[in-house]
Tab-separated table of C-alpha atoms in Angstrom:
chain	number	residue	atom	x	y	z
A	205	UNK	CA	-114.115	76.964	276.189
A	206	UNK	CA	-110.860	77.451	278.085
A	207	UNK	CA	-108.905	80.610	277.465
A	208	UNK	CA	-105.627	81.611	279.049
A	209	UNK	CA	-107.286	84.245	281.273
A	210	UNK	CA	-104.511	83.673	283.777
A	211	UNK	CA	-102.196	85.479	281.326
A	212	UNK	CA	-104.258	88.716	281.359
A	213	UNK	CA	-103.022	91.082	284.076
A	214	UNK	CA	-106.432	92.703	284.578
A	215	UNK	CA	-108.170	89.329	285.068
A	216	UNK	CA	-108.883	88.113	288.610
A	217	UNK	CA	-107.361	84.722	287.651
A	218	UNK	CA	-104.086	86.337	286.552
A	219	UNK	CA	-101.031	84.382	287.577
A	220	UNK	CA	-97.705	86.144	287.024
A	221	UNK	CA	-95.220	83.938	285.269
A	222	UNK	CA	-91.740	83.345	286.590
A	223	UNK	CA	-88.772	81.222	285.604
A	224	UNK	CA	-89.916	78.095	287.432
A	225	UNK	CA	-93.380	78.322	285.864
A	226	UNK	CA	-91.864	78.707	282.396
A	227	UNK	CA	-89.472	75.809	282.965
A	228	UNK	CA	-92.492	73.616	283.608
A	229	UNK	CA	-93.682	74.385	280.082
A	230	UNK	CA	-90.213	73.827	278.674
A	231	UNK	CA	-89.891	70.467	280.438
A	232	UNK	CA	-93.343	69.355	279.309
A	233	UNK	CA	-94.054	71.052	275.985
A	234	UNK	CA	-90.708	72.555	275.008
A	235	UNK	CA	-87.885	71.649	272.699
A	236	UNK	CA	-84.250	72.695	272.930
A	237	UNK	CA	-82.704	72.495	269.477
A	238	UNK	CA	-79.398	73.052	267.740
A	239	UNK	CA	-79.121	73.198	263.962
A	240	UNK	CA	-76.343	70.955	262.607
A	241	UNK	CA	-77.238	71.447	258.930
A	242	UNK	CA	-74.993	73.655	256.804
A	243	UNK	CA	-77.643	76.347	256.393
A	244	UNK	CA	-77.907	78.168	259.729
A	245	UNK	CA	-75.422	75.812	261.365
A	246	UNK	CA	-75.081	76.682	265.031
A	247	UNK	CA	-78.534	78.195	265.472
A	248	UNK	CA	-79.882	77.456	268.948
A	249	UNK	CA	-83.605	77.577	269.588
A	250	UNK	CA	-86.102	77.070	272.344
A	251	UNK	CA	-89.572	76.141	271.163
A	252	UNK	CA	-92.695	75.873	273.273
A	253	UNK	CA	-95.995	74.600	271.889
A	254	UNK	CA	-99.434	74.999	273.394
A	255	UNK	CA	-103.086	74.622	272.416
A	256	UNK	CA	-104.314	77.491	270.244
A	257	UNK	CA	-106.352	78.862	273.159
A	258	UNK	CA	-103.123	79.585	275.058
A	259	UNK	CA	-101.852	82.290	272.710
A	260	UNK	CA	-101.709	84.880	275.503
A	261	UNK	CA	-99.583	82.526	277.580
A	262	UNK	CA	-97.097	82.029	274.737
A	263	UNK	CA	-96.979	85.786	274.145
A	264	UNK	CA	-96.279	86.245	277.869
A	265	UNK	CA	-93.430	83.736	277.662
A	266	UNK	CA	-91.960	85.538	274.635
A	267	UNK	CA	-92.231	88.826	276.556
A	268	UNK	CA	-90.559	87.232	279.586
A	269	UNK	CA	-87.559	86.401	277.399
A	270	UNK	CA	-87.695	89.905	275.862
A	271	UNK	CA	-88.159	88.311	272.464
A	272	UNK	CA	-89.816	89.832	269.456
A	273	UNK	CA	-90.229	86.332	268.022
A	274	UNK	CA	-93.806	85.707	267.052
A	275	UNK	CA	-96.266	83.067	268.099
A	276	UNK	CA	-97.441	81.123	265.066
A	277	UNK	CA	-99.637	78.144	264.258
A	278	UNK	CA	-97.788	74.865	264.520
A	279	UNK	CA	-100.808	72.961	263.218
A	280	UNK	CA	-104.555	73.542	263.178
A	281	UNK	CA	-104.971	73.328	266.970
A	282	UNK	CA	-101.593	74.323	268.342
A	283	UNK	CA	-99.398	77.386	268.497
A	284	UNK	CA	-95.662	77.632	268.945
A	285	UNK	CA	-93.172	80.268	269.955
A	286	UNK	CA	-89.580	79.814	268.822
A	287	UNK	CA	-86.916	81.743	270.699
A	288	UNK	CA	-83.706	81.932	268.732
A	289	UNK	CA	-80.853	84.223	267.893
A	290	UNK	CA	-77.371	84.369	269.332
A	291	UNK	CA	-77.965	87.648	271.201
A	292	UNK	CA	-81.171	86.360	272.789
A	293	UNK	CA	-79.446	83.167	273.898
A	294	UNK	CA	-76.302	84.899	275.093
A	295	UNK	CA	-77.965	87.822	276.877
A	296	UNK	CA	-81.150	86.235	278.250
A	297	UNK	CA	-81.792	82.513	277.807
A	298	UNK	CA	-78.502	81.181	279.195
A	299	UNK	CA	-78.881	83.513	282.203
A	300	UNK	CA	-82.443	82.292	282.713
A	301	UNK	CA	-81.272	78.685	282.999
A	302	UNK	CA	-78.513	79.639	285.432
A	303	UNK	CA	-81.055	81.298	287.710
A	304	UNK	CA	-83.833	78.759	287.156
A	305	UNK	CA	-82.387	75.261	286.709
A	306	UNK	CA	-84.193	72.971	284.313
A	307	UNK	CA	-85.093	69.486	285.507
A	308	UNK	CA	-86.023	66.343	283.624
A	309	UNK	CA	-84.634	64.797	280.474
A	310	UNK	CA	-84.271	68.114	278.639
A	311	UNK	CA	-81.359	68.976	280.930
A	312	UNK	CA	-79.228	66.692	278.732
A	313	UNK	CA	-79.748	68.923	275.698
A	314	UNK	CA	-79.359	72.076	277.781
A	315	UNK	CA	-76.011	70.853	279.125
A	316	UNK	CA	-74.904	70.240	275.532
A	317	UNK	CA	-75.930	73.778	274.568
A	318	UNK	CA	-73.849	75.169	277.434
A	319	UNK	CA	-70.823	73.138	276.247
A	320	UNK	CA	-71.307	74.328	272.673
A	321	UNK	CA	-71.649	77.906	273.928
A	322	UNK	CA	-68.183	77.665	275.480
A	323	UNK	CA	-66.731	76.758	272.083
A	324	UNK	CA	-68.501	79.698	270.473
A	325	UNK	CA	-67.511	82.389	272.980
A	326	UNK	CA	-65.463	85.242	271.566
A	327	UNK	CA	-65.984	83.859	268.036
A	328	UNK	CA	-63.410	81.079	268.618
A	329	UNK	CA	-65.506	78.927	266.301
A	330	UNK	CA	-64.878	81.201	263.308
A	331	UNK	CA	-61.798	81.579	261.132
A	332	UNK	CA	-60.983	84.188	258.527
A	333	UNK	CA	-61.441	83.277	254.900
A	334	UNK	CA	-60.862	86.089	252.473
A	335	UNK	CA	-62.771	89.112	253.735
A	336	UNK	CA	-65.250	87.024	255.692
A	337	UNK	CA	-65.374	84.370	258.358
A	338	UNK	CA	-66.370	80.729	258.202
A	339	UNK	CA	-66.812	77.972	260.746
A	340	UNK	CA	-63.581	76.384	261.891
A	341	UNK	CA	-63.994	72.791	260.597
A	342	UNK	CA	-62.388	71.299	263.722
A	343	UNK	CA	-64.691	73.221	266.064
A	344	UNK	CA	-67.696	72.419	263.863
A	345	UNK	CA	-66.886	68.690	264.073
A	346	UNK	CA	-66.426	68.961	267.826
A	347	UNK	CA	-69.810	70.698	268.163
A	348	UNK	CA	-71.544	68.021	266.062
A	349	UNK	CA	-69.995	65.335	268.287
A	350	UNK	CA	-71.223	67.099	271.409
A	351	UNK	CA	-74.748	67.493	270.057
A	352	UNK	CA	-75.058	63.965	268.658
A	353	UNK	CA	-73.179	62.284	271.510
């Protein structure tokens, strides 16, 4: 039975993870997502799935991104970590991809997320409505076009 012993620091097979190593998992088993539904519109997420025996590896990846997001069962034999939240993306994930470029087809979605990020900087995507703020409909439409385009 294979276990992710390489994710245990005290194990002789320990292999420290770095950005390039993690990007390999993102390119192969990851998903870059953007929610375009009204509930949670604008939520960016990075999901990585692995076999259930690789829980320690997924926990190490979550730790690498300084995320408190939990690893959970995706189905009976696989686990998934979902990294989301505007602060996590703004303070850690975007910087990760600047330092460690992503290669492969997922770069298309990542480029879209960077474009969308530019529209969301400094809350330019929000307008005042009463005492609160809502999405600017023009910016929202522009974001949907970027993501679906």
